[in-house]
């Protein structure tokens, strides 16, 4: 059976690895670990992999603007999206206790997400590492006593660690949106109800106002607009649009195309359900 | 003489430290090092410092969306802005040579910015640390041989290190914009030509189109629009506006206020000159 080669950032049992398996469920996949998002996009562009999975937004950190810029720069196509909960847990070798843990290894972002938990247990010493799942791997390989990793439960399973404490992040509504990227543009699906596009920032605000009115005439809603990183004042904008029918999206895009420069459609896809916000819970006293 | 207490992220000779001294040149300042941007904002809100300096945008990474969200959440006021070049250099103890260096310590973002240089010198082993300037401090304090730090030249001067190689970042057009933040709203300056505001994302695209038309009627240009991190679909937008006169900004804001919910003016200030883009140079083969 053919194995689909998917570039991801992070090692086995990382959040990208889980997202790739969920986006391509039913397919036999093999993941290729990239050390940066730029490498990941270049691997797709150079056909070294069949596709890639890349984080694009997090409910706490917002849009990952440099990743949109990479997509546009490499001319990649977005074929699907997927929201996934990011569930941080404290993992250690079997038989360890929370009281006995001294060092806590994880990626700086994961450590920051668990700041409240770490402050409530001041005997824990956070140590920054390049990856969540690889911190679990290190503990397993070196049989590190008195050491824990902050990572997803998949990492505990893969590396034979125990979950000492589950769901330790300050904000439990921590979800990340991942995109499935390909080099070639797939045929447009009739069920597509979302578009992602980039265009050069109009010189005048009037042009942007006109563009939005046109979208509205076609019953297309702008769900996200971001200014991308730029070394000059104009730069690029990225917009995400939603409509009931793919025809509305395509007609609206055709109408706005002459208004702006360098319009690129990065994807016409089916929107993924956004996670509900009613499960937001914040740990108290997590701040300062 | 009274010393103005300024919260920054990073230690002495860090980029925030330099930005604070440039933003408040002529004043005697003492910097207070915060370990996170959230702590920095909380210190201003709780009047533990007179003001804070916080990075908000970088030419390569784009807007720092979580920092805009922190500003809005803490109700802080932006009183000034400043663009500063981020110049990365390879620093080591006096007498060391590039060929003899093995470990290179720096913040992950600085290491990533110098990826091309590191690839051209494969004997160098990057090691992630929490701060650029503090990596230089560590080399000085422990008199580490065969070790270099990637940091600004100010760190070399402060810690008695030599610049082994200067300007080693892949993209030399690497500038960061810093904001000066206060708890209280200062009187509006007649020379203010820029506004920063946040508001709840309108439910319909038509509202946003109308808002932009109104700005345009007052000859106010939208120079930046970003969607802030949100746990629900609506969330907040942040906009930066520019006009020739402060009156135009104030009138335009008064007109759009009834159109949107939760409009907050984060600042009415004088815009800082944006660095010219004509010095862009890219190192070749820096990618993959």
PDB file of N, CA, C and O in Angstrom, chain A residues 200-223:
ATOM      1  N   UNK A 200      -1.906  42.372  -2.588  1.00  0.00           N
ATOM      2  CA  UNK A 200      -1.077  43.498  -2.179  1.00  0.00           C
ATOM      3  C   UNK A 200      -1.977  44.524  -1.502  1.00  0.00           C
ATOM      4  O   UNK A 200      -3.082  44.806  -1.968  1.00  0.00           O
ATOM      5  N   UNK A 201      -1.531  45.083  -0.396  1.00  0.00           N
ATOM      6  CA  UNK A 201      -2.315  46.063   0.352  1.00  0.00           C
ATOM      7  C   UNK A 201      -2.620  47.252  -0.559  1.00  0.00           C
ATOM      8  O   UNK A 201      -1.703  47.859  -1.109  1.00  0.00           O
ATOM      9  N   UNK A 202      -3.923  47.594  -0.745  1.00  0.00           N
ATOM     10  CA  UNK A 202      -4.250  48.725  -1.610  1.00  0.00           C
ATOM     11  C   UNK A 202      -3.614  50.014  -1.081  1.00  0.00           C
ATOM     12  O   UNK A 202      -3.491  50.205   0.124  1.00  0.00           O
ATOM     13  N   UNK A 203      -3.253  50.905  -2.017  1.00  0.00           N
ATOM     14  CA  UNK A 203      -2.632  52.174  -1.623  1.00  0.00           C
ATOM     15  C   UNK A 203      -3.602  53.032  -0.817  1.00  0.00           C
ATOM     16  O   UNK A 203      -3.196  53.787   0.050  1.00  0.00           O
ATOM     17  N   UNK A 204      -4.895  52.928  -1.136  1.00  0.00           N
ATOM     18  CA  UNK A 204      -5.869  53.775  -0.444  1.00  0.00           C
ATOM     19  C   UNK A 204      -6.937  52.938   0.261  1.00  0.00           C
ATOM     20  O   UNK A 204      -7.355  51.907  -0.245  1.00  0.00           O
ATOM     21  N   UNK A 205      -7.367  53.444   1.380  1.00  0.00           N
ATOM     22  CA  UNK A 205      -8.384  52.771   2.185  1.00  0.00           C
ATOM     23  C   UNK A 205      -9.690  52.620   1.388  1.00  0.00           C
ATOM     24  O   UNK A 205     -10.428  51.653   1.576  1.00  0.00           O
ATOM     25  N   UNK A 206      -9.943  53.566   0.464  1.00  0.00           N
ATOM     26  CA  UNK A 206     -11.159  53.515  -0.347  1.00  0.00           C
ATOM     27  C   UNK A 206     -11.246  52.205  -1.138  1.00  0.00           C
ATOM     28  O   UNK A 206     -12.328  51.631  -1.293  1.00  0.00           O
ATOM     29  N   UNK A 207     -10.114  51.742  -1.637  1.00  0.00           N
ATOM     30  CA  UNK A 207     -10.099  50.507  -2.431  1.00  0.00           C
ATOM     31  C   UNK A 207     -10.511  49.307  -1.570  1.00  0.00           C
ATOM     32  O   UNK A 207     -11.283  48.448  -2.002  1.00  0.00           O
ATOM     33  N   UNK A 208     -10.007  49.285  -0.357  1.00  0.00           N
ATOM     34  CA  UNK A 208     -10.351  48.183   0.543  1.00  0.00           C
ATOM     35  C   UNK A 208     -11.840  48.238   0.904  1.00  0.00           C
ATOM     36  O   UNK A 208     -12.516  47.199   0.954  1.00  0.00           O
ATOM     37  N   UNK A 209     -12.359  49.445   1.101  1.00  0.00           N
ATOM     38  CA  UNK A 209     -13.787  49.617   1.405  1.00  0.00           C
ATOM     39  C   UNK A 209     -14.636  49.084   0.249  1.00  0.00           C
ATOM     40  O   UNK A 209     -15.608  48.355   0.452  1.00  0.00           O
ATOM     41  N   UNK A 210     -14.237  49.409  -0.986  1.00  0.00           N
ATOM     42  CA  UNK A 210     -14.960  48.961  -2.182  1.00  0.00           C
ATOM     43  C   UNK A 210     -14.905  47.433  -2.297  1.00  0.00           C
ATOM     44  O   UNK A 210     -15.907  46.769  -2.595  1.00  0.00           O
ATOM     45  N   UNK A 211     -13.747  46.893  -2.021  1.00  0.00           N
ATOM     46  CA  UNK A 211     -13.560  45.443  -2.092  1.00  0.00           C
ATOM     47  C   UNK A 211     -14.505  44.735  -1.113  1.00  0.00           C
ATOM     48  O   UNK A 211     -15.155  43.744  -1.466  1.00  0.00           O
ATOM     49  N   UNK A 212     -14.602  45.258   0.091  1.00  0.00           N
ATOM     50  CA  UNK A 212     -15.472  44.637   1.095  1.00  0.00           C
ATOM     51  C   UNK A 212     -16.946  44.745   0.696  1.00  0.00           C
ATOM     52  O   UNK A 212     -17.726  43.816   0.907  1.00  0.00           O
ATOM     53  N   UNK A 213     -17.323  45.890   0.093  1.00  0.00           N
ATOM     54  CA  UNK A 213     -18.717  46.033  -0.364  1.00  0.00           C
ATOM     55  C   UNK A 213     -19.043  44.975  -1.414  1.00  0.00           C
ATOM     56  O   UNK A 213     -20.141  44.421  -1.447  1.00  0.00           O
ATOM     57  N   UNK A 214     -18.083  44.710  -2.287  1.00  0.00           N
ATOM     58  CA  UNK A 214     -18.310  43.709  -3.345  1.00  0.00           C
ATOM     59  C   UNK A 214     -18.471  42.315  -2.770  1.00  0.00           C
ATOM     60  O   UNK A 214     -19.302  41.532  -3.236  1.00  0.00           O
ATOM     61  N   UNK A 215     -17.674  42.004  -1.785  1.00  0.00           N
ATOM     62  CA  UNK A 215     -17.817  40.694  -1.132  1.00  0.00           C
ATOM     63  C   UNK A 215     -19.223  40.570  -0.565  1.00  0.00           C
ATOM     64  O   UNK A 215     -19.898  39.554  -0.731  1.00  0.00           O
ATOM     65  N   UNK A 216     -19.652  41.650   0.065  1.00  0.00           N
ATOM     66  CA  UNK A 216     -20.945  41.639   0.732  1.00  0.00           C
ATOM     67  C   UNK A 216     -22.091  41.459  -0.264  1.00  0.00           C
ATOM     68  O   UNK A 216     -23.064  40.771   0.014  1.00  0.00           O
ATOM     69  N   UNK A 217     -21.935  42.071  -1.456  1.00  0.00           N
ATOM     70  CA  UNK A 217     -22.955  41.922  -2.511  1.00  0.00           C
ATOM     71  C   UNK A 217     -23.136  40.463  -2.924  1.00  0.00           C
ATOM     72  O   UNK A 217     -24.202  40.048  -3.342  1.00  0.00           O
ATOM     73  N   UNK A 218     -22.055  39.688  -2.837  1.00  0.00           N
ATOM     74  CA  UNK A 218     -22.129  38.270  -3.202  1.00  0.00           C
ATOM     75  C   UNK A 218     -22.390  37.383  -1.985  1.00  0.00           C
ATOM     76  O   UNK A 218     -22.190  36.174  -2.044  1.00  0.00           O
ATOM     77  N   UNK A 219     -22.826  38.003  -0.902  1.00  0.00           N
ATOM     78  CA  UNK A 219     -23.088  37.276   0.354  1.00  0.00           C
ATOM     79  C   UNK A 219     -21.878  36.459   0.817  1.00  0.00           C
ATOM     80  O   UNK A 219     -22.005  35.315   1.255  1.00  0.00           O
ATOM     81  N   UNK A 220     -20.724  37.082   0.634  1.00  0.00           N
ATOM     82  CA  UNK A 220     -19.479  36.474   1.109  1.00  0.00           C
ATOM     83  C   UNK A 220     -19.046  37.251   2.338  1.00  0.00           C
ATOM     84  O   UNK A 220     -18.993  38.472   2.320  1.00  0.00           O
ATOM     85  N   UNK A 221     -18.777  36.536   3.438  1.00  0.00           N
ATOM     86  CA  UNK A 221     -18.339  37.210   4.657  1.00  0.00           C
ATOM     87  C   UNK A 221     -16.823  37.104   4.817  1.00  0.00           C
ATOM     88  O   UNK A 221     -16.231  36.055   4.563  1.00  0.00           O
ATOM     89  N   UNK A 222     -16.247  38.231   5.233  1.00  0.00           N
ATOM     90  CA  UNK A 222     -14.819  38.254   5.550  1.00  0.00           C
ATOM     91  C   UNK A 222     -14.686  37.771   6.993  1.00  0.00           C
ATOM     92  O   UNK A 222     -15.158  38.437   7.920  1.00  0.00           O
ATOM     93  N   UNK A 223     -14.071  36.616   7.210  1.00  0.00           N
ATOM     94  CA  UNK A 223     -13.974  36.112   8.585  1.00  0.00           C
ATOM     95  C   UNK A 223     -12.626  36.436   9.224  1.00  0.00           C
ATOM     96  O   UNK A 223     -12.481  36.362  10.436  1.00  0.00           O
TER      97      UNK A 223
END
